[in-house]
Amino acid sequence: MGSVVISLDAELGWGFHDLVEPPSDRVEAGRRGWSVMLELLSEFDVPATWGVVGHLMLDSCDGTHAEHPAPDGWFERERTAWADRDDLRFGPDLVSAITESDVDHEFASHSFSHVLFGRPETDRELADAELERCRELAADWNQSLDSFIYPRNDVGHRDVLADHGITAYRGRSPTRDGVRGVFDSTIRDRSMLVEPAIDEHGLVDVPASMFLFGFEGPARTVAESIWEDPMVALARRGIDEATRSDGLFHMWLHPNNLTHDRDDRRMRAILSYLDRQRSATELTVETMTDVAQQVVGPAGDAERATASWN
C-alpha cells in the first residue's frame, strides 16, 4: 500500500530573522500561506506534519531571552527591526488553527528560534535548550512532540533529539531542487520515492522526496506558458509511483512559499490529485510519526519493519 507524507516548515519571520536581507515577499506571506494551506488541507481532508517554530506558541516576550544560550545577536532583529511586528514573531492564533483543525494533523517541532543544528556554532548546549523550550511550550498547549523538522534541512545533534523523546526527523532529499532537479526527475526518470530507516540513535529518518517550490522565477513562468506547472507534474508522478510501488513519497514546503494565487493553484492541483488517487486506490496519506511507527513496528522490531519498505 503506497503512502504520501506532506510536511511543512511553519516559521513566519523566524525563518528569515538571521538573514541580512530577508525576502520581503515571503516574510509578509507567512500568515497568508499558513491559512491557505490549512484551508486546502481541510477541504481535501489531508493530514500533514506541521513543524512549528516554538517561539510562535508565545503571545509575548521581552525579546532578550537572557537565559537562552544563543550566540550574541541571535535575537537582534526581534529586538530592533521587528520589535513592533508581533505578527512575525508570535502566532498563537495560527497554532490554535492547527490544533483545533478537524483534520488530524501532526504537531511537530521546527526548533524554538530556527537555530541551524548542523552549524559549528550550534553546540550541544544550544541544541538542547532549543528542544527543551519547545517541549515546555508544547506541553502548555497539550501537545506532544514526536517529529522534528530541521531548520533549512541542516541536520545535526540527532543524539539530542533522541534525548528529548523525538522519534522521527525529516532527512535530506536525495534529489536536487530547481531546474536541475526537474531535469533529473523527468529526463532521467529518476524515482521520486524514499525509504525511511532507523539511524544509529534509534530515530527514524523520513527523507524528503521533493520540495514543492524548488522551481520558481522566470523558469517557472516560461514552463507554465508552454506546458504546465512542472512541480504539479512531478508531484503527480510521485503520487502515482507510490501507488504502483507501495512506496513512500514525501513532499514538503513552507507556508510562506504561497505568495500569489498561482501558488495556491499549485497546491490545490496537487492536493486534489492526491485526494482522487486516495479514493480510487489503496494509497494512504500519513504523517511522519505514522511512518516512524510502521518502521519501528508494534513490537519494536525495527529490522523487520524497515525491510517492509524495500
Coordinates of C-alpha atoms in Angstrom, one line a residue:
M1 CA 0.0 0.0 0.0
G2 CA 1.5 3.3 -1.1
S3 CA 1.9 6.2 1.2
V4 CA 2.3 10.0 0.9
V5 CA 3.6 12.4 3.5
I6 CA 3.3 16.2 3.4
S7 CA 5.4 18.2 5.8
L8 CA 5.5 22.0 6.4
D9 CA 8.1 24.3 7.9
A10 CA 5.9 26.7 9.8
E11 CA 8.0 29.7 10.9
L12 CA 6.7 33.2 10.0
G13 CA 9.5 35.7 10.5
W14 CA 11.8 33.2 12.3
G15 CA 12.7 31.5 9.1
F16 CA 14.5 34.7 8.0
H17 CA 15.4 36.7 11.1
D18 CA 19.1 35.8 10.8
L19 CA 19.4 37.0 7.2
V20 CA 20.9 40.3 6.3
E21 CA 18.2 41.0 3.7
P22 CA 15.1 38.8 4.3
P23 CA 12.9 38.2 1.2
S24 CA 10.1 40.7 1.9
D25 CA 7.5 38.8 -0.2
R26 CA 7.9 35.6 1.7
V27 CA 8.2 37.3 5.1
E28 CA 4.9 39.0 4.5
A29 CA 3.3 35.9 3.0
G30 CA 3.8 33.7 6.1
R31 CA 0.4 34.2 7.7
R32 CA -1.5 34.2 4.4
G33 CA 0.2 30.9 3.3
W34 CA -0.4 29.3 6.7
S35 CA -4.2 30.0 6.5
V36 CA -4.4 29.0 2.8
M37 CA -2.7 25.7 3.5
L38 CA -4.9 24.9 6.4
E39 CA -8.0 25.6 4.3
L40 CA -6.8 23.5 1.4
L41 CA -5.8 20.6 3.7
S42 CA -9.2 20.8 5.4
E43 CA -11.0 20.9 2.0
F44 CA -9.4 17.7 0.9
D45 CA -9.1 16.1 4.4
V46 CA -5.4 15.7 4.1
P47 CA -3.3 15.4 7.3
A48 CA 0.1 17.0 7.3
T49 CA 3.1 17.2 9.6
W50 CA 3.4 20.8 10.8
G51 CA 6.9 21.6 12.0
V52 CA 6.2 24.7 14.1
V53 CA 8.9 27.1 15.4
G54 CA 8.4 27.1 19.2
H55 CA 8.5 30.9 19.7
L56 CA 5.3 31.1 17.7
M57 CA 3.5 29.4 20.6
L58 CA 4.2 32.5 22.8
D59 CA 1.9 35.6 22.7
S60 CA 4.6 37.9 24.1
C61 CA 8.3 38.0 25.2
D62 CA 10.9 40.6 26.2
G63 CA 13.0 40.0 23.1
T64 CA 16.1 39.2 25.0
H65 CA 15.8 35.5 26.1
A66 CA 18.6 36.1 28.5
E67 CA 18.6 32.5 29.8
H68 CA 18.8 31.0 26.3
P69 CA 22.4 30.1 25.2
A70 CA 22.1 31.5 21.7
P71 CA 25.1 33.3 20.1
D72 CA 25.4 37.1 20.6
G73 CA 23.0 38.9 18.4
W74 CA 20.8 35.9 17.6
F75 CA 17.6 37.7 18.7
E76 CA 18.7 41.2 17.4
R77 CA 16.1 41.6 14.7
E78 CA 13.4 40.7 17.2
R79 CA 14.5 43.5 19.5
T80 CA 15.1 46.1 16.7
A81 CA 13.6 46.0 13.2
W82 CA 10.8 43.6 14.1
A83 CA 10.2 44.9 17.7
D84 CA 6.7 46.2 16.6
R85 CA 6.0 43.2 14.3
D86 CA 4.1 40.8 16.6
D87 CA 2.6 39.3 13.5
L88 CA 6.1 37.9 12.5
R89 CA 7.3 36.9 16.0
F90 CA 4.2 35.3 17.6
G91 CA 1.5 33.0 16.2
P92 CA -0.8 31.5 18.9
D93 CA -3.8 32.1 16.7
L94 CA -2.2 30.1 13.9
V95 CA -1.0 27.4 16.3
S96 CA -4.6 27.1 17.5
A97 CA -5.8 26.7 14.0
I98 CA -3.6 23.6 13.6
T99 CA -4.5 22.1 16.9
E100 CA -8.3 22.8 16.5
S101 CA -8.5 21.6 12.9
D102 CA -11.0 18.8 12.1
V103 CA -8.1 17.2 10.2
D104 CA -5.8 15.0 12.3
H105 CA -2.6 17.0 11.7
E106 CA 0.7 16.2 13.4
F107 CA 2.1 18.9 15.6
A108 CA 5.9 18.7 15.2
S109 CA 8.9 20.8 16.2
H110 CA 10.9 23.1 14.0
S111 CA 13.2 24.2 16.9
F112 CA 12.5 27.2 19.2
S113 CA 14.1 30.0 17.2
H114 CA 15.1 28.4 13.9
V115 CA 18.6 27.6 15.0
L116 CA 20.6 25.7 12.4
F117 CA 21.6 22.4 14.1
G118 CA 24.3 21.5 11.6
R119 CA 26.3 24.7 12.0
P120 CA 29.6 24.6 14.1
E121 CA 28.4 27.4 16.3
T122 CA 25.4 25.4 17.3
D123 CA 26.8 23.4 20.2
R124 CA 25.1 20.7 22.2
E125 CA 24.0 23.1 24.9
L126 CA 22.2 25.3 22.4
A127 CA 20.5 22.4 20.6
D128 CA 19.4 21.0 24.0
A129 CA 18.0 24.4 25.0
E130 CA 16.1 24.7 21.7
L131 CA 14.4 21.3 22.2
E132 CA 13.8 21.8 25.9
R133 CA 12.0 25.1 25.4
C134 CA 9.9 23.6 22.6
R135 CA 8.8 20.7 24.8
E136 CA 7.9 23.1 27.6
L137 CA 5.7 25.3 25.3
A138 CA 4.1 22.3 23.6
A139 CA 3.1 20.9 27.0
D140 CA 1.4 24.2 27.7
W141 CA -0.6 23.6 24.5
N142 CA -1.3 19.9 25.5
Q143 CA 0.8 18.8 22.5
S144 CA 3.5 16.1 22.3
L145 CA 6.5 16.4 20.0
D146 CA 7.4 13.2 18.2
S147 CA 8.8 14.5 14.9
F148 CA 11.4 17.2 14.2
I149 CA 11.9 19.2 11.0
Y150 CA 15.4 20.7 10.8
P151 CA 15.6 24.4 10.0
R152 CA 16.9 24.7 6.4
N153 CA 17.3 20.9 6.5
D154 CA 20.6 21.4 8.3
V155 CA 20.8 18.1 10.1
G156 CA 22.8 17.8 13.4
H157 CA 22.7 16.8 17.0
R158 CA 20.5 13.8 16.4
D159 CA 21.5 12.4 19.8
V160 CA 19.9 15.5 21.4
L161 CA 16.6 14.8 19.5
A162 CA 16.7 11.2 20.9
D163 CA 17.3 12.5 24.4
H164 CA 14.2 14.7 24.2
G165 CA 12.0 11.8 23.0
I166 CA 11.8 12.7 19.4
T167 CA 11.2 9.6 17.3
A168 CA 11.4 10.9 13.7
Y169 CA 13.0 13.6 11.6
R170 CA 12.9 14.7 8.0
G171 CA 16.2 13.8 6.4
R172 CA 17.7 15.4 3.4
S173 CA 16.2 14.8 0.0
P174 CA 18.2 12.5 -2.4
T175 CA 17.1 14.6 -5.3
R176 CA 18.0 18.2 -6.4
D177 CA 15.7 21.1 -6.4
G178 CA 15.3 23.7 -9.1
V179 CA 15.9 23.3 -12.8
R180 CA 18.5 20.6 -12.4
G181 CA 16.1 18.6 -10.2
V182 CA 13.3 18.8 -12.7
F183 CA 15.7 17.7 -15.5
D184 CA 17.0 14.8 -13.5
S185 CA 13.5 13.6 -12.5
T186 CA 11.8 14.0 -15.9
I187 CA 14.5 13.4 -18.5
R188 CA 16.3 10.7 -16.5
D189 CA 13.1 9.3 -15.0
R190 CA 14.6 9.2 -11.5
S191 CA 12.5 7.6 -8.8
M192 CA 10.6 10.0 -6.5
L193 CA 10.3 7.5 -3.7
V194 CA 12.3 7.5 -0.5
E195 CA 13.0 4.8 2.1
P196 CA 12.6 5.6 5.8
A197 CA 15.3 4.0 8.0
I198 CA 16.5 3.7 11.6
D199 CA 19.6 5.7 12.4
E200 CA 22.3 4.9 15.0
H201 CA 20.4 6.9 17.6
G202 CA 17.2 4.9 17.2
L203 CA 15.5 7.7 15.3
V204 CA 13.5 7.2 12.1
D205 CA 14.8 9.2 9.2
V206 CA 11.9 10.1 6.9
P207 CA 13.7 11.7 3.9
A208 CA 12.0 14.2 1.7
S209 CA 11.3 13.3 -1.9
M210 CA 10.8 16.8 -3.2
F211 CA 10.5 20.5 -2.3
L212 CA 7.3 21.8 -3.9
F213 CA 8.7 25.2 -4.5
G214 CA 12.1 24.5 -5.9
F215 CA 11.4 25.6 -9.5
E216 CA 10.5 29.3 -9.4
G217 CA 11.1 32.6 -11.1
P218 CA 11.4 33.1 -14.9
A219 CA 11.9 29.4 -15.5
R220 CA 8.6 28.6 -13.9
T221 CA 6.8 31.3 -15.9
V222 CA 8.2 30.0 -19.2
A223 CA 7.4 26.4 -18.3
E224 CA 3.8 27.2 -17.4
S225 CA 3.3 29.2 -20.6
I226 CA 4.3 26.4 -22.9
W227 CA 3.5 23.3 -20.8
E228 CA 2.1 23.2 -17.3
D229 CA 3.4 23.8 -13.8
P230 CA 6.4 21.3 -13.6
M231 CA 6.1 20.9 -9.9
V232 CA 2.5 19.7 -10.2
A233 CA 3.5 17.2 -12.9
L234 CA 6.3 15.9 -10.7
A235 CA 4.1 15.6 -7.7
R236 CA 1.5 13.7 -9.7
R237 CA 4.3 11.4 -10.9
G238 CA 5.5 10.8 -7.3
I239 CA 2.0 10.1 -6.1
D240 CA 1.5 7.6 -9.0
E241 CA 4.8 5.9 -8.3
A242 CA 3.9 5.5 -4.6
T243 CA 0.6 4.0 -5.6
R244 CA 2.1 1.5 -8.1
S245 CA 5.2 0.5 -6.0
D246 CA 3.7 0.5 -2.5
G247 CA 6.4 3.1 -1.6
L248 CA 6.7 6.4 0.2
F249 CA 6.5 9.8 -1.5
H250 CA 7.3 12.8 0.8
M251 CA 6.6 16.4 -0.3
W252 CA 7.5 19.5 1.7
L253 CA 7.0 23.2 1.6
H254 CA 6.9 26.4 3.7
P255 CA 3.5 28.2 4.2
N256 CA 5.4 31.3 3.1
N257 CA 6.0 29.8 -0.3
L258 CA 2.4 30.7 -1.1
T259 CA 3.0 34.3 -2.1
H260 CA 0.5 34.6 -5.0
D261 CA -2.7 33.0 -6.3
R262 CA -0.7 30.8 -8.7
D263 CA 1.0 29.2 -5.7
D264 CA -2.4 28.4 -4.2
R265 CA -3.4 26.9 -7.5
R266 CA -0.3 24.7 -7.5
M267 CA -1.2 23.3 -4.0
R268 CA -4.9 22.9 -4.9
A269 CA -3.9 20.9 -8.0
I270 CA -1.6 18.6 -6.1
L271 CA -4.0 18.0 -3.2
S272 CA -6.9 17.5 -5.5
Y273 CA -5.0 14.8 -7.4
L274 CA -3.8 13.2 -4.2
D275 CA -7.4 13.0 -3.0
R276 CA -8.6 11.4 -6.2
Q277 CA -5.9 8.8 -6.1
R278 CA -6.5 8.0 -2.5
S279 CA -10.2 7.5 -3.2
A280 CA -9.6 5.3 -6.2
T281 CA -6.7 3.1 -4.9
E282 CA -5.2 1.9 -1.6
L283 CA -3.0 4.9 -1.3
T284 CA -2.8 6.4 2.2
V285 CA -1.8 9.9 3.5
E286 CA 0.3 9.7 6.6
T287 CA 2.2 11.9 9.0
M288 CA 5.9 11.5 9.7
T289 CA 5.1 9.8 13.1
D290 CA 2.7 7.4 11.3
V291 CA 5.6 6.3 9.1
A292 CA 8.0 6.1 12.0
Q293 CA 5.6 3.8 13.9
Q294 CA 5.5 1.5 10.9
V295 CA 9.2 1.4 10.6
V296 CA 9.7 0.5 14.3
G297 CA 6.8 -1.9 14.2
P298 CA 4.3 -2.6 17.0
A299 CA 6.8 -4.9 18.8
G300 CA 9.8 -2.7 18.2
D301 CA 11.2 -5.0 15.6
A302 CA 12.9 -2.3 13.6
E303 CA 14.9 -4.5 11.3
R304 CA 11.8 -6.4 10.1
A305 CA 9.6 -3.3 9.8
T306 CA 12.3 -1.3 7.9
A307 CA 12.7 -4.2 5.4
S308 CA 8.9 -3.9 4.5
W309 CA 9.7 -0.6 2.7
N310 CA 12.3 -2.1 0.5

